[in-house]
XYZ file of C-alpha atoms in Angstrom:
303
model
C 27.316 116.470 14.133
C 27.984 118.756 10.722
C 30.098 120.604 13.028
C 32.028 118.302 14.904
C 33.221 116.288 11.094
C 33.878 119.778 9.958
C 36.071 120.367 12.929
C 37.700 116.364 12.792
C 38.539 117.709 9.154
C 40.468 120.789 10.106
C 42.714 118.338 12.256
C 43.285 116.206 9.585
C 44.508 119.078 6.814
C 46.073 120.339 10.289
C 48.335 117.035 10.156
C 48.706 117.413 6.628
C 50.511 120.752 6.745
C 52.717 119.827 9.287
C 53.799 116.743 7.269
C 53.651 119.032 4.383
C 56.506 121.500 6.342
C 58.688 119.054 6.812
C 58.694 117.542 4.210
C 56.516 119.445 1.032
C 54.190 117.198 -1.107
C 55.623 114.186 -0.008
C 55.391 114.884 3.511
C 51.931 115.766 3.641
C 50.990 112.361 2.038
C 53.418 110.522 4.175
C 51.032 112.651 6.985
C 48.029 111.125 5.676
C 48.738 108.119 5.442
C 49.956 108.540 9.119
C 46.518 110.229 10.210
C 44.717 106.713 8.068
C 46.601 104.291 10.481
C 46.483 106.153 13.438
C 42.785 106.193 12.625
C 42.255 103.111 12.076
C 44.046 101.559 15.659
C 41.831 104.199 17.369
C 38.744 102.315 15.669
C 40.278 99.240 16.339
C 42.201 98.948 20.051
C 41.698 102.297 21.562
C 38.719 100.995 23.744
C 40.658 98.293 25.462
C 43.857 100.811 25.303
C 42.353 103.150 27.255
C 40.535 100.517 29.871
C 43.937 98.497 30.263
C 45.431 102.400 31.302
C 42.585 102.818 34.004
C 43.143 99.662 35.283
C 39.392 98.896 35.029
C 38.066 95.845 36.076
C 34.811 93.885 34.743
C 32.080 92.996 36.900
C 28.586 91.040 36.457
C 25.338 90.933 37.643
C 26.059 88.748 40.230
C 29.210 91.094 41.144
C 27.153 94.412 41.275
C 23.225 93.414 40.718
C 21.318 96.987 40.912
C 24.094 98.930 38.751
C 23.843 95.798 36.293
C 19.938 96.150 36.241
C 20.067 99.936 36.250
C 22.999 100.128 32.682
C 19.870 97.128 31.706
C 17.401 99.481 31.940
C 19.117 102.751 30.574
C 20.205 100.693 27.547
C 16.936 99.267 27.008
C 15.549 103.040 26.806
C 18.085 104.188 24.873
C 17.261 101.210 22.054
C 21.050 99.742 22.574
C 22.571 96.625 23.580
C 23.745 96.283 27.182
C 27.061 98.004 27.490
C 29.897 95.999 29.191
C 30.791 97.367 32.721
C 33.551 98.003 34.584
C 34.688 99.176 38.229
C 38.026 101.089 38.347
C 39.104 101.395 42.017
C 39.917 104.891 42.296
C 38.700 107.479 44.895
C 38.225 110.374 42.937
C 34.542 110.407 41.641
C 34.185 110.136 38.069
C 32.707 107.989 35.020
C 33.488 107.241 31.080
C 32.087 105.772 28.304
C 34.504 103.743 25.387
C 34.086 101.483 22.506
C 33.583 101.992 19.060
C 30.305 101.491 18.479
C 26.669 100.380 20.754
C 27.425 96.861 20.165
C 31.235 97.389 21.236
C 30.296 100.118 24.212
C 32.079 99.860 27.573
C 31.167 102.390 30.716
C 33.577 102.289 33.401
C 32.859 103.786 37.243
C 34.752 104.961 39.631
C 34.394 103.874 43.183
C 34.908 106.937 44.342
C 31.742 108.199 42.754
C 29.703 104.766 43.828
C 30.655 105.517 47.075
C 29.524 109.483 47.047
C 26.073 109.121 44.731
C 22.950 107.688 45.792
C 20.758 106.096 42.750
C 19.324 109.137 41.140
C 22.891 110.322 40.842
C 24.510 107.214 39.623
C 21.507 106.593 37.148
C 22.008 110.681 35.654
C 26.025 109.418 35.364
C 25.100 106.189 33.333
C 22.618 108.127 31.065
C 24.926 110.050 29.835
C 27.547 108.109 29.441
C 24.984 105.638 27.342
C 24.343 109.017 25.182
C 28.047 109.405 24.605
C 27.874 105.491 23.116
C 24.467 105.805 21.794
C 25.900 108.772 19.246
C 29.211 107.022 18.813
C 31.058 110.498 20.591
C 33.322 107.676 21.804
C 34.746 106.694 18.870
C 34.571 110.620 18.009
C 36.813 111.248 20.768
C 39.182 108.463 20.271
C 40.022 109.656 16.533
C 40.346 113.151 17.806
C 42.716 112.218 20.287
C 44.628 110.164 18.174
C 45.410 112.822 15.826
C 45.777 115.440 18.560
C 48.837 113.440 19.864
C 50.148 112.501 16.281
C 49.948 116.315 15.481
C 52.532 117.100 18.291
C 54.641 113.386 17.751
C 55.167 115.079 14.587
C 55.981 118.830 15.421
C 58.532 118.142 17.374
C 60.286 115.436 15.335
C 60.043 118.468 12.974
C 61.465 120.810 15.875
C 64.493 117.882 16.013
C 65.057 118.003 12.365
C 65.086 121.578 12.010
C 64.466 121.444 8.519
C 62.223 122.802 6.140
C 60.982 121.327 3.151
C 63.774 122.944 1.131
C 66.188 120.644 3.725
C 67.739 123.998 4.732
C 68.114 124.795 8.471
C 64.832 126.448 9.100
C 64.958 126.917 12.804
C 61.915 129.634 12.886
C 60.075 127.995 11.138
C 60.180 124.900 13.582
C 59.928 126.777 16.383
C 56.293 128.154 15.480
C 55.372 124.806 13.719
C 56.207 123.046 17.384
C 54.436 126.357 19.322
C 51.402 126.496 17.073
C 50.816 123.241 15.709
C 49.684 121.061 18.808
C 47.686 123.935 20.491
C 45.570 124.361 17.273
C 44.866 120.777 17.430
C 44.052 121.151 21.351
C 41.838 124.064 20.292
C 40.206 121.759 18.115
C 39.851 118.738 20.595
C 38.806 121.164 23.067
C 35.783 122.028 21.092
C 34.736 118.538 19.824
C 34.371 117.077 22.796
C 32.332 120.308 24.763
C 29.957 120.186 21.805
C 29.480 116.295 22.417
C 29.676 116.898 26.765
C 26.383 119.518 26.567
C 24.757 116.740 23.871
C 25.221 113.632 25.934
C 24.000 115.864 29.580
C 20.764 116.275 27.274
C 19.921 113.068 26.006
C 21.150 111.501 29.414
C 18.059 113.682 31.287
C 15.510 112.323 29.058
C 16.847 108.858 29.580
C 16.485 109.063 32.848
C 13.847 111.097 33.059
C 14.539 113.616 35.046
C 17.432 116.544 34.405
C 18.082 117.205 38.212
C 19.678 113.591 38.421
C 22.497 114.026 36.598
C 22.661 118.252 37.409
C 23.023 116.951 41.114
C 25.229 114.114 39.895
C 27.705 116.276 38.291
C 27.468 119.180 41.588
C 28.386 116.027 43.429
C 31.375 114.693 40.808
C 32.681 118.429 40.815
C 32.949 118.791 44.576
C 34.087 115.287 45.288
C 37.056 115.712 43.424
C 38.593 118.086 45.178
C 41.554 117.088 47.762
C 41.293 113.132 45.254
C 44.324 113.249 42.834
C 43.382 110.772 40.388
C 47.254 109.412 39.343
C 46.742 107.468 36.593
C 44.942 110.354 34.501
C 47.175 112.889 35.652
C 50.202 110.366 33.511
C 47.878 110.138 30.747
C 45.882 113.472 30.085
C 45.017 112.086 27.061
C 42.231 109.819 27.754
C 41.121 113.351 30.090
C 38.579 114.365 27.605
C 36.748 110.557 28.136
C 35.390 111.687 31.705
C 32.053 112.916 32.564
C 34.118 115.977 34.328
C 37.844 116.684 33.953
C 39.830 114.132 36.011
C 43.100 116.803 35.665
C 44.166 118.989 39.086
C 44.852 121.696 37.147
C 48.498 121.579 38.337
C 50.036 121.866 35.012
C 48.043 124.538 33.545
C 45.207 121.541 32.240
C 42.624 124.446 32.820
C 43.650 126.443 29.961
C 42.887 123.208 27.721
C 40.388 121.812 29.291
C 38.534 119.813 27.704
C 35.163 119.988 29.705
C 32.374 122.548 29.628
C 32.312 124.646 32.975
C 30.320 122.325 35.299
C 28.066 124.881 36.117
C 26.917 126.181 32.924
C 26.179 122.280 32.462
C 23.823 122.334 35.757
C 22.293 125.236 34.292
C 21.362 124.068 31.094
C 20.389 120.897 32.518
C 18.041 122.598 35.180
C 16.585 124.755 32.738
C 15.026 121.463 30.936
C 12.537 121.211 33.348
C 10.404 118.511 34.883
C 9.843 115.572 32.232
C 6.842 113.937 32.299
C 6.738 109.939 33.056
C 9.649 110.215 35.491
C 9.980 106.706 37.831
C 10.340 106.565 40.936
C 13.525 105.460 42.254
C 13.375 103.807 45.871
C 16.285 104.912 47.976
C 18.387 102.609 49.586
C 18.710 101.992 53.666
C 20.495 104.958 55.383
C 24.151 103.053 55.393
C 23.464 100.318 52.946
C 24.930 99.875 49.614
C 23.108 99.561 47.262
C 26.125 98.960 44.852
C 27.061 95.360 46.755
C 26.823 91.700 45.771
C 23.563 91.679 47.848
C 20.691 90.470 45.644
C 18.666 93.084 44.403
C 15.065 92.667 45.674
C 13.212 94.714 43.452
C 13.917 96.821 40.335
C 14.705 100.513 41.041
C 12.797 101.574 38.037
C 9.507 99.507 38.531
């Protein structure tokens, strides 16, 4: 955690000096005052920002009975309140976790991944995205992203003005401040949210359990993506670093940013936990059932 404030520092002085470039002493605090309000919406609105974007839709008990009793459970274990939950109906397989604090946290699920996972899989998914909540990474995130985007808003309205702080044409100057600037603060981003992805996969095995859920959760998310193009993150690779693995194609050179730890070095670690002791059983639905439909539940998967 040290680390990660330390880092969410260095973006702010980051923001700073670019406001200071343009525009000296009183461009840096016109920058920070910029960073405090973009802060402050990100605490604020960036939850239901970001779940307007996806599209996600709420559902109930009564709309989805054994995911609603399985969040139930997970949240119970992890000492929080229930999260709310949504569906987003989108075929490739993937998961996040929003809101700005437990009593304001949100996990959202793809259909493509209730469709793939069976219950062990699905439960590894939700326990970690109840981890993200749990240490408020979401909230992390949304700050980090905030300032990531306000860091390049502001380099290239610098680029545009081509002036330093002297308000003499500066055009070098500009040029590296637009180059250098944002990909600092991606570096930056980039390792925040890594630090918080390995976290999360570690408190999500022990609240389900069992590590090999969510190791063979994420083998699953990782192939099932592939050949599912998920549109709506590919407009807005912002909200990229949010998912349990990175919704991006790659296409336009995402993978040099990405925001995710290699999926298989996350297995690894994951596997490497070991059996957990106290792990329940988790019956296994019919062989072409769902066990994600409006169909009462008739017993609770974790009893």
């Amino acid at each position: 955690m040290l680390k990660t404030f330390i880092l969410l520092g260095g973006l702010t002085a980051l923001f700073m000096a670019v406001g200071y470039a343009l525009g000296g002493e009183s461009g840096a605090l016109m920058a920070l005052l910029m960073a405090g309000g973009m802060n402050l919406f990100a605490w604020w609105g960036s939850d239901r920002m970001v779940l307007r974007m996806h599209n996600a839709q709420p559902v109930t008990e009564a709309e989805a009975p054994q995911l609603y009793r399985m969040t139930a459970e997970l949240a119970a274990r992890a000492g929080m309140p229930m999260p709310a939950l949504y569906i987003i109906h989108e075929d490739q397989p993937n998961a996040f976790a929003t809101g700005r604090s437990p009593e304001r946290g949100a996990v959202a699920v793809n259909t493509g991944l209730l469709d793939l996972m069976n219950e062990r899989e699905v439960a590894g998914v939700i326990a970690h995205e109840l981890a993200h909540i749990k240490h408020r990474d979401t909230l992390i995130m949304a700050v980090t992203a905030t300032l990531a985007g306000a860091i390049g808003f502001l380099a290239q309205f610098g680029f545009m003005l081509g002036r330093g702080r002297d308000n003499r044409p500066n055009p070098i100057a500009t040029i590296l401040m637009v180059i250098l600037a944002p990909m600092a603060a991606m570096l930056v981003q980039m390792a925040i949210s890594r630090a918080r992805e390995f976290e999360a996969d570690a408190e999500g095995a022990r609240l389900c359990g069992d590590p090999s859920w969510l190791a063979n959760g994420l083998a699953k998310l990782e192939r099932g993506k592939i050949g599912h193009l998920n549109q709506t993150a590919e407009a807005n690779p912002g909200s990229a670093h949010m998912f349990i693995i990175n919704p991006l194609s790659g296409l336009r050179m995402d993978r040099l940013f990405a925001t995710h730890p290699p999926t298989q070095e996350r297995i690894a670690r994951l596997m490497a936990m070991g059996p957990m002791r106290g792990t329940p059983a988790m019956p296994q639905a019919p062989r072409g059932a769902s066990p994600w439909s409006a169909a009462p539940a008739k017993r609770n998967p974790w009893a």
